[in-house]
C-alpha positions as MATLAB code, in Angstrom:
seq = 'XXXXXXXXXXXXXXXXXXXXXXXXXXXXXXXXXXXXXXXXXXXXXXXXXXXXXXXXXXXXXXXXXXXXXXXXXXXXXXXXXXXXXXXXXXXXXXXXXXXXXXXXXXXXXXXXXXXXXXXXXXXXXXX';
ca = [
      24.140   -1.565   -0.065;
      22.513   -3.279    3.094;
      18.685   -3.444    2.993;
      17.326   -2.816    6.745;
      14.966   -5.212    8.486;
      12.319   -2.825    8.133;
      12.479   -2.729    4.127;
      12.902   -5.930    4.190;
       9.247   -5.972    5.792;
       7.990   -3.300    3.478;
       9.255   -5.105    0.738;
       7.413   -8.219    1.876;
       4.375   -6.746    2.836;
       4.340   -5.360   -1.220;
       4.481   -8.968   -2.584;
       1.967   -9.856   -0.208;
      -0.440   -6.835   -1.965;
       0.264   -8.175   -5.119;
      -0.701  -11.386   -4.432;
      -3.744  -10.918   -2.806;
      -4.683   -8.640   -5.411;
      -4.360  -11.172   -7.921;
      -6.751  -13.398   -5.449;
      -8.842  -10.845   -5.344;
      -8.907  -10.464   -8.927;
      -9.735  -14.086   -9.178;
     -12.441  -14.169   -6.685;
     -14.142  -10.749   -8.269;
     -13.716  -12.509  -11.581;
     -16.096  -15.318  -10.888;
     -18.460  -13.337   -8.330;
     -21.132  -11.545   -9.096;
     -21.378   -8.070   -8.150;
     -18.196   -8.093   -6.495;
     -17.323   -4.104   -7.479;
     -15.462   -3.359   -4.620;
     -13.203   -6.627   -4.438;
     -12.298   -5.768   -8.080;
     -11.293   -2.473   -6.938;
      -9.752   -4.027   -3.623;
      -7.521   -5.957   -6.119;
      -6.674   -2.567   -8.173;
      -5.777   -1.042   -5.793;
      -3.215   -3.641   -4.039;
      -2.033   -4.438   -7.605;
      -1.170   -0.553   -8.068;
       0.110    0.096   -4.960;
       2.487   -3.158   -4.594;
       5.056   -2.054   -7.014;
       5.284    2.144   -5.880;
       6.302    0.127   -2.537;
       8.895   -2.108   -3.759;
       9.644    1.123   -5.804;
      10.239    3.635   -2.769;
      12.258    0.752   -1.046;
      14.854    0.114   -4.144;
      15.342    3.948   -4.236;
      16.048    3.913   -0.617;
      18.326    1.039   -0.943;
      20.150    2.582   -3.691;
      20.596    6.024   -1.463;
      18.961    7.464   -4.000;
      16.360    8.610   -1.373;
      16.171    9.155    1.659;
      15.493    6.446    3.723;
      13.949    7.753    6.677;
      11.247    9.435    4.440;
      10.748    6.505    1.323;
       9.921    3.670    4.625;
       6.964    6.741    6.039;
       5.612    6.697    2.793;
       6.038    2.604    1.740;
       4.700    2.878    5.735;
       1.808    4.482    4.879;
       0.859    2.799    1.437;
       1.003   -0.129    3.347;
      -1.947    1.028    6.152;
      -3.637    2.597    3.865;
      -4.197   -1.127    1.638;
      -4.573   -2.520    4.961;
      -7.337   -0.063    5.648;
      -8.863    0.475    2.400;
      -9.153   -2.833    0.681;
      -9.676   -5.025    4.195;
     -12.606   -2.710    4.560;
     -13.893   -3.307    0.749;
     -13.232   -7.257    1.138;
     -15.112   -7.585    4.637;
     -18.044   -5.304    3.340;
     -18.315   -7.992    0.080;
     -17.546  -11.107    1.991;
     -18.970  -10.068    5.560;
     -21.590   -7.452    4.655;
     -20.646   -5.670    7.827;
     -16.967   -2.660    7.727;
     -14.420   -3.615    9.305;
     -14.801   -0.698   11.806;
     -16.331    3.239   11.112;
     -14.590    5.052    8.347;
     -12.116    2.371    7.692;
     -12.137    3.011    4.009;
     -11.809    6.550    4.171;
      -9.439    6.345    6.802;
      -6.881    4.218    4.694;
      -7.651    6.445    1.718;
      -6.230    9.555    3.293;
      -3.639    7.317    4.600;
      -2.778    5.851    0.885;
      -2.546    9.909    0.145;
      -0.934   10.859    2.428;
       1.709    8.000    1.106;
       1.724    9.169   -1.683;
       2.792   13.183   -0.618;
       5.392   11.373    1.129;
       6.722    9.559   -2.094;
       6.505   13.098   -3.963;
       8.845   14.417   -0.550;
      11.302   11.988   -1.785;
      11.339   12.789   -5.005;
      12.375   16.418   -4.280;
      14.395   16.054   -0.771;
      17.853   15.205   -2.541;
      19.320   12.168   -0.820;
      22.237   12.629    1.914;
      25.347   12.066    0.181;
      27.465    9.651    1.135;
      24.823    7.604    2.845;
];
């Protein structure tokens, strides 16, 4: 079993999401009215293991690698936009850019939809 550079990068980004989720959870616990940071932390912590699972399933040959990478990539992109926007709004009092959070939310939903495709499209034999 060989893990590609893309898979390693996605796994590293998933771990970064977990790290940031813990950090934002701690920050939210100490900042009054930091509900958006709490939401951001939860999203990071919920999606980090999903990204790792997609990469693991791909590396094990249990799902099509391309579909798993697309799903994981969409989840990463969605986290960057959604959580980035919520965090920037909490700390800097302005959005990341207009429609960043909704765009991130749609990317997250597309990532989960691609995850469904991973589950229902059979892996290639001998891959």
